[in-house]
Amino acid sequence: MNKNTLNEKEVDILLVGAGIMSTTLAMLLRQLDPSLKIAMIERLSDVASESSDGWNNAGTGHAAYCELNYTPEHPDGSIDTTKAFSINTAFEESLQFWSYLVDQKILASPHFINQAPHHSFVSGDKDVNFLRKRYQLLSAHPLFADMQYSEDPEQLKKWIPLVMAGREPTQKVAGSRVRYGSDVNFGALTRDMLTALQKMGNFEILVQHCVTDIDQQADKRWRIRAKNKMDGPHSYFNARFVFLGAGGGSLALLQASGIPESKGYGGFPISGQWLACTVPEVVGKHHAKVYGKAPKGAPPMSVPHLDTRIIDGKKTLLFGPFAGFTTKFLKQGSPWDLATSINPTNLLPMLSVGTQSIDLIRYLISEMLQSHKSRMRALQCFYPEAKPADWFLSVAGQRVQIIKKGADKAGKLELGTEIIHAADGTLAALLGASPGASTAVHTMLGVIETCFAKELKTETWQVGLKKIIPSYGQSLVDNRDLLVTVREHTLASLGLDQKPL
Ligand SMILES: Cc1cc2nc3c(=O)[nH]c(=O)nc-3n(C[C@H](O)[C@H](O)[C@H](O)COP(=O)(O)OP(=O)(O)OC[C@H]3O[C@@H](n4cnc5c(N)ncnc54)[C@H](O)[C@@H]3O)c2cc1C
């Protein structure tokens, strides 16, 4: 198609993918500069239908209250809390942004987030000692001061009755609890934000269009081709900034952009499944997210947990995730995704990760071979009286872990999230999947800081950011008074601390 087609549009910002990440970036930018012309392209017929959909993720508002992998224990017995602090403060930024949107009536209500106390639960002397030490360390800091801890089975029965019922009375157990932990329906949040953006104007979403080509022009603007999946004419956009928020589709687009920063990156897909229960008598007895310890070789995001989910006002229990290997990078992707992602720049890192990750591969194979009976056995370690007939298998979303060159040129598998951006700040891509949607606001603020550095220096953007995220630019770790003010406000505005629960 020639350049001057009717389907060619000029925009300031082009976002690929209609998940929580692109949508959060769009909403942040819209608050900072209402005049920006923003377009979003989504390959599916509906928005938020991949990882961000409520059923495709666990909906945990990750704040490091219950996830034991955020506080690893060193061989000398010391516990590293660095990650717990950074994730907790990053989640506070999300809570501030969401409560700002609710306070301003940009979102009609905080229905997308619900209080679900966050618990860690362990058994056996070794793990009980670990949890006790973890609690002592964390609760000494204002960020975690509301954490409770107990080794008393009677107290634990009150907090998490399903987990305690039918348990061997001599078994040593311990649990911690933060009452204002949350369950978030990231799909509903994404949809609500997109509806609001459309009402505000200067914003367009094109669904059923798949971005296939992305080229930088001599004037530094990007030309994007969006293939129409309904056999209609394709669309073309010219944008001064592009964000690749395509989830598992981001790697292919980053490679297609040809920016030097894309070289050497590869992806390792891991699929997920849950056991789900909708039986009212069971669901009604559990209102919490209970995280345990990961089995040997399991990647951190496969830590087993028994979760209350509240999706569209309906309560369900989920247990899992059970991992699996697949060659697809998106749940609705192609079995060729893995093969087509391999190129001369990432072949060596990918091969070397394959040979280094024997424990992970062994774990994934064992997960793939699980039957309903063996999955139930894993659940019964958490909920001893669980009945097989009450639980069914539900397929979760895909995660694509990052493979990149290590310092020694060998590949390494990264289990976090990474933003890769072009040196000229005109393009950014999000790779990886953890801690994920919970920290979308912090991650997208990182994109703004890197790619909109000039605008960010202006008084308008500085004032705007302080309005939408009052703690912006200050440390919630060091400033107790700020933390108390911010947290009191967000918990009240989002209805997260309704006692007693
Ligand atoms: C099993 C599982 C459990 C999880 N649990 C949690 C949790 O408890 N808490 C948490 O915070 N996070 C969790 N996550 C992570 C979280 O779901 C993701 O980090 C988040 O949803 C990613 O959002 P996204 O917008 O980047 O991607 P997505 O929601 O996947 O959106 C990407 C979009 O891009 C579209 N797309 C792809 N390619 C193209 C293309 N070429 N052109 C146009 N559109 C394209 C896709 O169709 C999709 O709609 C979990 C993830 C999984 C898989």
Coordinates of C-alpha atoms in Angstrom, one line a residue, residues 77-486:
G77 CA 20.2 -18.6 57.4
S78 CA 19.8 -14.8 56.8
I79 CA 16.8 -13.6 54.9
D80 CA 17.0 -11.0 52.1
T81 CA 14.1 -8.6 52.3
T82 CA 15.2 -6.2 49.4
K83 CA 12.7 -7.5 46.9
A84 CA 9.9 -7.5 49.4
F85 CA 10.4 -3.8 50.1
S86 CA 10.6 -2.8 46.4
I87 CA 7.5 -4.8 45.5
N88 CA 5.5 -3.5 48.4
T89 CA 6.3 0.1 47.5
A90 CA 5.7 -0.5 43.8
F91 CA 2.3 -1.9 44.7
E92 CA 1.6 1.2 46.8
E93 CA 2.0 3.3 43.6
S94 CA -0.6 1.1 41.9
L95 CA -3.0 1.6 44.8
Q96 CA -2.4 5.4 44.7
F97 CA -3.1 5.6 41.0
W98 CA -6.2 3.4 41.2
S99 CA -7.6 5.4 44.1
Y100 CA -6.9 8.7 42.2
L101 CA -9.0 7.3 39.3
V102 CA -11.8 6.3 41.6
D103 CA -11.6 9.6 43.6
Q104 CA -11.8 11.6 40.4
K105 CA -14.7 9.5 39.2
I106 CA -12.7 8.5 36.1
L107 CA -13.5 4.9 37.2
A108 CA -17.1 4.5 38.5
S109 CA -16.1 2.3 41.4
P110 CA -13.3 0.1 42.8
H111 CA -15.2 -3.1 42.0
F112 CA -12.1 -4.5 40.3
I113 CA -10.3 -4.8 43.7
N114 CA -11.4 -6.7 46.8
Q115 CA -10.1 -7.3 50.2
A116 CA -8.7 -10.9 50.5
P117 CA -6.3 -11.2 53.5
H118 CA -2.8 -12.4 52.4
H119 CA -1.4 -15.4 54.3
S120 CA 1.8 -17.4 54.2
F121 CA 1.3 -20.9 55.5
V122 CA 4.1 -23.5 56.2
S123 CA 4.6 -26.7 58.1
G124 CA 7.6 -28.5 59.6
D125 CA 10.3 -27.1 61.9
K126 CA 12.5 -25.7 59.2
D127 CA 9.8 -23.8 57.3
V128 CA 8.2 -22.6 60.6
N129 CA 11.5 -21.2 61.7
F130 CA 11.9 -19.4 58.4
L131 CA 8.4 -17.9 58.5
R132 CA 8.9 -16.7 62.1
K133 CA 12.2 -15.0 61.2
R134 CA 10.6 -13.5 58.1
Y135 CA 7.8 -12.1 60.1
Q136 CA 10.1 -10.7 62.8
L137 CA 12.2 -8.9 60.1
L138 CA 9.4 -7.6 58.0
S139 CA 7.0 -6.5 60.8
A140 CA 9.7 -4.4 62.4
H141 CA 9.3 -2.0 59.4
P142 CA 6.3 0.4 59.0
L143 CA 5.5 -1.1 55.5
F144 CA 4.8 -4.5 57.1
A145 CA 3.8 -3.4 60.6
D146 CA 0.3 -4.7 60.3
M147 CA 1.5 -8.3 59.6
Q148 CA 0.3 -10.8 62.1
Y149 CA 1.8 -14.2 62.9
S150 CA 0.8 -17.4 64.7
E151 CA 1.9 -20.9 65.4
D152 CA -1.3 -21.6 67.3
P153 CA -3.6 -24.0 65.5
E154 CA -6.7 -22.4 67.1
Q155 CA -5.8 -19.0 65.7
L156 CA -5.0 -20.4 62.3
K157 CA -8.3 -22.2 62.2
K158 CA -10.0 -18.8 62.6
W159 CA -8.0 -17.3 59.8
I160 CA -7.9 -20.1 57.3
P161 CA -10.4 -22.8 58.3
L162 CA -10.2 -24.9 55.1
V163 CA -6.4 -25.1 55.4
M164 CA -6.5 -26.3 59.0
A165 CA -9.5 -28.7 58.9
G166 CA -8.5 -32.4 59.0
R167 CA -4.8 -31.6 59.6
E168 CA -2.7 -33.9 61.7
P169 CA -2.8 -32.2 65.2
T170 CA 0.9 -33.0 65.9
Q171 CA 2.0 -31.3 62.7
K172 CA 3.9 -28.1 63.4
V173 CA 2.4 -25.2 61.4
A174 CA 2.7 -21.5 61.2
G175 CA 0.9 -18.7 59.3
S176 CA 1.2 -15.0 58.8
R177 CA -1.5 -12.6 57.8
V178 CA -2.0 -9.1 56.4
R179 CA -5.7 -8.3 56.6
Y180 CA -5.8 -5.8 53.8
G181 CA -4.3 -8.0 51.1
S182 CA -6.1 -7.8 47.8
D183 CA -7.6 -9.8 44.9
V184 CA -7.6 -7.7 41.7
N185 CA -9.5 -8.4 38.6
F186 CA -6.9 -6.9 36.2
G187 CA -9.2 -7.6 33.2
A188 CA -12.0 -5.6 34.7
L189 CA -9.6 -2.8 35.6
T190 CA -8.2 -2.7 32.1
R191 CA -11.7 -2.6 30.5
D192 CA -12.8 0.2 32.9
M193 CA -9.8 2.3 32.1
L194 CA -10.3 1.8 28.3
T195 CA -13.9 2.8 28.5
A196 CA -12.9 5.9 30.4
L197 CA -10.1 6.7 27.9
Q198 CA -12.6 6.4 25.0
K199 CA -15.0 8.8 26.7
M200 CA -12.2 11.3 27.3
G201 CA -11.5 11.5 23.5
N202 CA -8.2 11.8 21.5
F203 CA -8.0 8.0 22.0
E204 CA -8.7 5.2 19.5
I205 CA -8.7 1.4 19.9
L206 CA -8.5 -0.8 16.8
V207 CA -9.4 -4.5 17.6
Q208 CA -8.9 -7.5 15.3
H209 CA -5.8 -5.9 13.9
C210 CA -2.4 -7.5 14.3
V211 CA 0.8 -5.4 14.2
T212 CA 3.1 -7.1 11.8
D213 CA 5.6 -4.5 10.7
I214 CA 7.3 -1.7 12.5
D215 CA 9.9 0.5 10.8
Q216 CA 11.6 3.7 11.9
Q217 CA 11.6 6.4 9.3
A218 CA 14.3 9.0 8.6
D219 CA 12.5 11.6 10.8
K220 CA 12.7 9.1 13.7
R221 CA 8.9 8.4 13.6
W222 CA 7.7 4.8 13.5
R223 CA 5.6 3.5 10.8
I224 CA 3.4 0.6 11.9
R225 CA 1.4 -1.8 9.8
A226 CA -1.7 -3.3 11.5
K227 CA -3.0 -6.3 9.5
N228 CA -6.8 -6.4 9.4
K229 CA -7.9 -9.9 10.6
M230 CA -11.3 -9.6 9.0
D231 CA -10.0 -9.4 5.4
G232 CA -10.7 -5.6 5.3
P233 CA -8.0 -3.1 4.4
H234 CA -4.9 -2.9 6.7
S235 CA -4.2 0.2 8.7
Y236 CA -1.0 2.2 9.0
F237 CA 0.1 4.5 11.8
N238 CA 2.9 7.0 12.1
A239 CA 3.8 7.6 15.7
R240 CA 6.5 9.5 17.5
F241 CA 6.5 7.0 20.4
V242 CA 5.6 3.3 20.3
F243 CA 5.0 1.0 23.3
L244 CA 5.1 -2.8 22.6
G245 CA 2.8 -4.0 25.4
A246 CA 1.9 -7.1 23.5
G247 CA 2.6 -9.6 26.3
G248 CA 4.0 -12.7 24.8
G249 CA 3.8 -11.0 21.4
S250 CA 6.3 -8.2 22.4
L251 CA 9.5 -10.2 21.7
A252 CA 8.6 -10.8 18.0
L253 CA 7.7 -7.1 17.6
L254 CA 10.9 -5.9 19.4
Q255 CA 12.9 -8.1 17.0
A256 CA 11.0 -6.7 14.0
S257 CA 11.8 -3.2 15.1
G258 CA 15.5 -4.0 14.5
I259 CA 16.8 -1.7 17.3
P260 CA 20.2 -2.7 18.5
E261 CA 18.9 -3.1 22.0
S262 CA 16.7 -6.0 20.9
K263 CA 19.7 -8.2 20.1
G264 CA 20.3 -11.3 22.1
Y265 CA 16.8 -11.5 23.7
G266 CA 14.9 -14.7 23.6
G267 CA 11.8 -16.2 25.4
F268 CA 10.9 -19.3 27.3
P269 CA 7.2 -19.9 27.5
I270 CA 5.5 -21.5 30.5
S271 CA 1.8 -22.2 30.5
G272 CA -0.4 -22.4 33.6
Q273 CA -3.5 -24.3 34.8
W274 CA -5.6 -24.0 38.0
L275 CA -7.8 -26.3 39.9
A276 CA -11.0 -24.3 40.4
C277 CA -14.0 -24.7 42.7
T278 CA -17.4 -23.0 42.6
V279 CA -19.2 -25.2 45.2
P280 CA -20.9 -22.6 47.5
E281 CA -20.3 -24.6 50.7
V282 CA -16.6 -24.8 50.0
V283 CA -16.1 -21.3 48.5
G284 CA -18.0 -19.8 51.5
K285 CA -15.5 -21.2 54.0
H286 CA -12.4 -19.5 52.6
H287 CA -11.7 -15.8 52.2
A288 CA -8.0 -15.4 51.8
K289 CA -5.0 -15.9 49.5
V290 CA -2.7 -18.5 51.1
Y291 CA 0.8 -18.9 49.7
G292 CA 3.1 -21.9 50.5
K293 CA 6.6 -22.8 49.6
A294 CA 7.6 -23.7 46.0
P295 CA 8.6 -27.3 45.3
K296 CA 12.3 -28.0 44.3
G297 CA 13.1 -26.8 40.8
A298 CA 9.9 -24.9 40.4
P299 CA 10.2 -21.3 39.1
P300 CA 9.2 -18.7 41.7
M301 CA 5.9 -17.9 40.0
S302 CA 4.8 -21.5 40.5
V303 CA 4.6 -21.2 44.2
P304 CA 1.4 -23.0 45.1
H305 CA -1.5 -20.9 46.5
L306 CA -5.1 -21.3 47.5
D307 CA -6.9 -18.2 46.4
T308 CA -10.2 -16.5 46.8
R309 CA -11.1 -14.9 43.5
I310 CA -13.8 -12.4 43.0
I311 CA -14.6 -12.0 39.4
D312 CA -17.7 -10.2 38.2
G313 CA -19.0 -10.2 41.8
K314 CA -18.9 -14.0 42.0
K315 CA -16.6 -15.9 44.4
T316 CA -14.5 -18.8 43.2
L317 CA -11.5 -20.7 44.7
L318 CA -8.4 -21.3 42.6
F319 CA -5.5 -23.5 43.5
G320 CA -2.3 -23.7 41.6
P321 CA -0.7 -22.7 39.3
F322 CA 0.3 -26.0 37.7
A323 CA 2.9 -25.2 35.1
G324 CA 3.4 -26.8 31.7
F325 CA 5.6 -26.4 28.6
T326 CA 4.2 -25.1 25.4
T327 CA 5.7 -23.5 22.3
K328 CA 3.1 -20.7 22.2
F329 CA 3.9 -17.2 23.5
L330 CA 0.3 -16.2 23.9
K331 CA -2.7 -18.3 25.0
Q332 CA -4.3 -17.6 21.7
G333 CA -0.9 -17.7 19.9
S334 CA 0.7 -20.0 17.4
P335 CA 2.7 -23.3 18.1
W336 CA 5.4 -21.7 15.9
D337 CA 6.0 -18.8 18.3
L338 CA 9.1 -20.3 20.0
A339 CA 10.7 -21.5 16.7
T340 CA 10.2 -18.2 14.9
S341 CA 11.6 -16.2 17.9
I342 CA 15.0 -17.9 17.4
N343 CA 17.6 -15.8 15.4
P344 CA 21.4 -15.7 15.2
T345 CA 21.6 -13.2 18.0
N346 CA 19.8 -15.3 20.6
L347 CA 20.5 -18.9 19.5
L348 CA 23.5 -19.3 21.9
P349 CA 21.8 -17.8 25.0
M350 CA 18.8 -20.0 24.3
L351 CA 20.8 -23.1 23.9
S352 CA 22.8 -22.4 27.0
V353 CA 19.7 -21.8 29.1
G354 CA 18.3 -25.1 27.9
T355 CA 21.4 -26.9 29.2
Q356 CA 21.5 -25.0 32.5
S357 CA 17.9 -25.4 33.4
I358 CA 17.7 -29.1 34.0
D359 CA 15.8 -28.7 37.3
L360 CA 13.2 -26.4 35.6
I361 CA 12.8 -28.7 32.7
R362 CA 12.4 -31.7 35.0
Y363 CA 9.8 -29.8 37.0
L364 CA 7.9 -28.8 33.8
I365 CA 7.8 -32.4 32.6
S366 CA 6.5 -33.6 35.9
E367 CA 3.9 -30.9 35.9
M368 CA 2.7 -31.9 32.4
L369 CA 2.3 -35.5 33.4
Q370 CA 0.1 -34.7 36.3
S371 CA -3.4 -36.3 36.5
H372 CA -6.4 -34.9 38.3
K373 CA -5.5 -37.3 41.2
S374 CA -2.0 -36.0 41.5
R375 CA -3.1 -32.4 41.3
M376 CA -5.6 -33.1 44.0
R377 CA -2.8 -34.5 46.2
A378 CA -1.0 -31.2 45.9
L379 CA -4.1 -29.4 46.8
Q380 CA -4.7 -31.7 49.8
C381 CA -1.3 -30.6 51.2
F382 CA -3.1 -27.2 51.5
Y383 CA -6.6 -28.2 52.1
P384 CA -6.6 -31.8 53.5
E385 CA -10.4 -32.4 53.1
A386 CA -10.6 -31.3 49.4
K387 CA -12.8 -33.6 47.4
P388 CA -11.9 -34.4 43.8
A389 CA -15.4 -34.0 42.5
D390 CA -15.6 -30.3 43.7
W391 CA -12.6 -29.2 41.6
F392 CA -12.1 -28.8 37.8
L393 CA -9.2 -27.8 35.7
S394 CA -9.1 -24.3 34.2
V395 CA -6.5 -23.0 31.7
A396 CA -4.6 -19.9 32.7
G397 CA -2.6 -17.4 30.6
Q398 CA 0.9 -17.8 29.2
R399 CA 4.1 -16.3 30.6
V400 CA 7.2 -15.8 28.5
Q401 CA 10.3 -15.7 30.7
I402 CA 13.2 -13.6 29.4
I403 CA 16.3 -15.2 28.1
K404 CA 19.2 -12.9 27.6
K405 CA 23.0 -12.8 27.3
G406 CA 24.8 -13.0 30.6
A407 CA 28.1 -11.2 31.3
D408 CA 30.0 -14.3 30.2
K409 CA 27.9 -14.4 26.9
A410 CA 26.2 -17.5 28.1
G411 CA 22.4 -17.2 28.3
K412 CA 20.5 -16.6 31.5
L413 CA 16.8 -17.0 32.3
E414 CA 15.3 -14.0 34.0
L415 CA 12.1 -14.4 36.0
G416 CA 11.2 -10.8 36.3
T417 CA 10.1 -8.0 34.0
E418 CA 12.3 -5.8 31.8
I419 CA 11.7 -2.7 29.8
I420 CA 13.9 -2.5 26.7
H421 CA 14.0 0.9 25.0
A422 CA 15.5 2.4 22.0
A423 CA 18.4 4.7 22.7
D424 CA 16.5 7.7 21.2
G425 CA 13.6 7.0 23.5
T426 CA 11.1 6.6 20.7
L427 CA 10.2 2.9 21.4
A428 CA 9.9 0.8 24.5
A429 CA 8.9 -2.9 24.9
L430 CA 8.0 -4.9 28.0
L431 CA 9.3 -8.4 28.3
G432 CA 8.7 -10.9 31.1
A433 CA 5.8 -11.5 33.4
S434 CA 6.6 -11.1 37.1
P435 CA 5.6 -9.5 39.4
G436 CA 3.3 -8.5 36.6
A437 CA 0.1 -6.6 36.6
S438 CA 0.3 -5.5 40.3
T439 CA 3.3 -3.3 39.6
A440 CA 2.1 -2.0 36.2
V441 CA 2.0 1.6 37.4
H442 CA 5.6 1.5 38.7
T443 CA 6.8 -0.2 35.5
M444 CA 5.0 2.3 33.2
L445 CA 6.3 5.2 35.3
G446 CA 9.7 3.8 34.4
V447 CA 8.8 4.0 30.7
I448 CA 7.8 7.6 31.2
E449 CA 11.0 8.5 33.1
T450 CA 13.1 7.0 30.3
C451 CA 11.2 7.9 27.2
F452 CA 9.5 11.2 28.2
A453 CA 12.4 12.6 30.2
K454 CA 12.1 16.1 28.7
E455 CA 8.3 16.4 29.3
L456 CA 8.8 15.0 32.8
K457 CA 11.1 18.0 33.7
T458 CA 8.2 20.4 33.0
E459 CA 6.2 21.8 35.9
T460 CA 3.0 20.6 34.4
W461 CA 4.1 16.9 34.4
Q462 CA 5.7 17.2 37.8
V463 CA 2.6 18.7 39.4
G464 CA 0.4 16.2 37.5
L465 CA 2.4 13.2 38.7
K466 CA 2.3 14.4 42.4
K467 CA -1.5 14.7 42.0
I468 CA -2.0 11.2 40.7
I469 CA 0.7 9.5 42.8
P470 CA 1.2 11.6 45.9
S471 CA 4.3 9.7 47.0
Y472 CA 6.0 10.1 43.6
G473 CA 9.7 11.0 43.9
Q474 CA 9.7 10.2 47.7
S475 CA 10.6 7.0 49.5
L476 CA 7.8 5.1 51.3
V477 CA 10.6 3.0 52.9
D478 CA 12.2 6.0 54.7
N479 CA 9.2 8.3 55.2
R480 CA 6.9 6.7 57.8
D481 CA 4.5 9.7 58.0
L482 CA 4.0 9.8 54.2
L483 CA 3.4 6.0 54.2
V484 CA 0.7 6.2 56.8
T485 CA -1.1 9.1 55.1
V486 CA -0.9 7.4 51.7

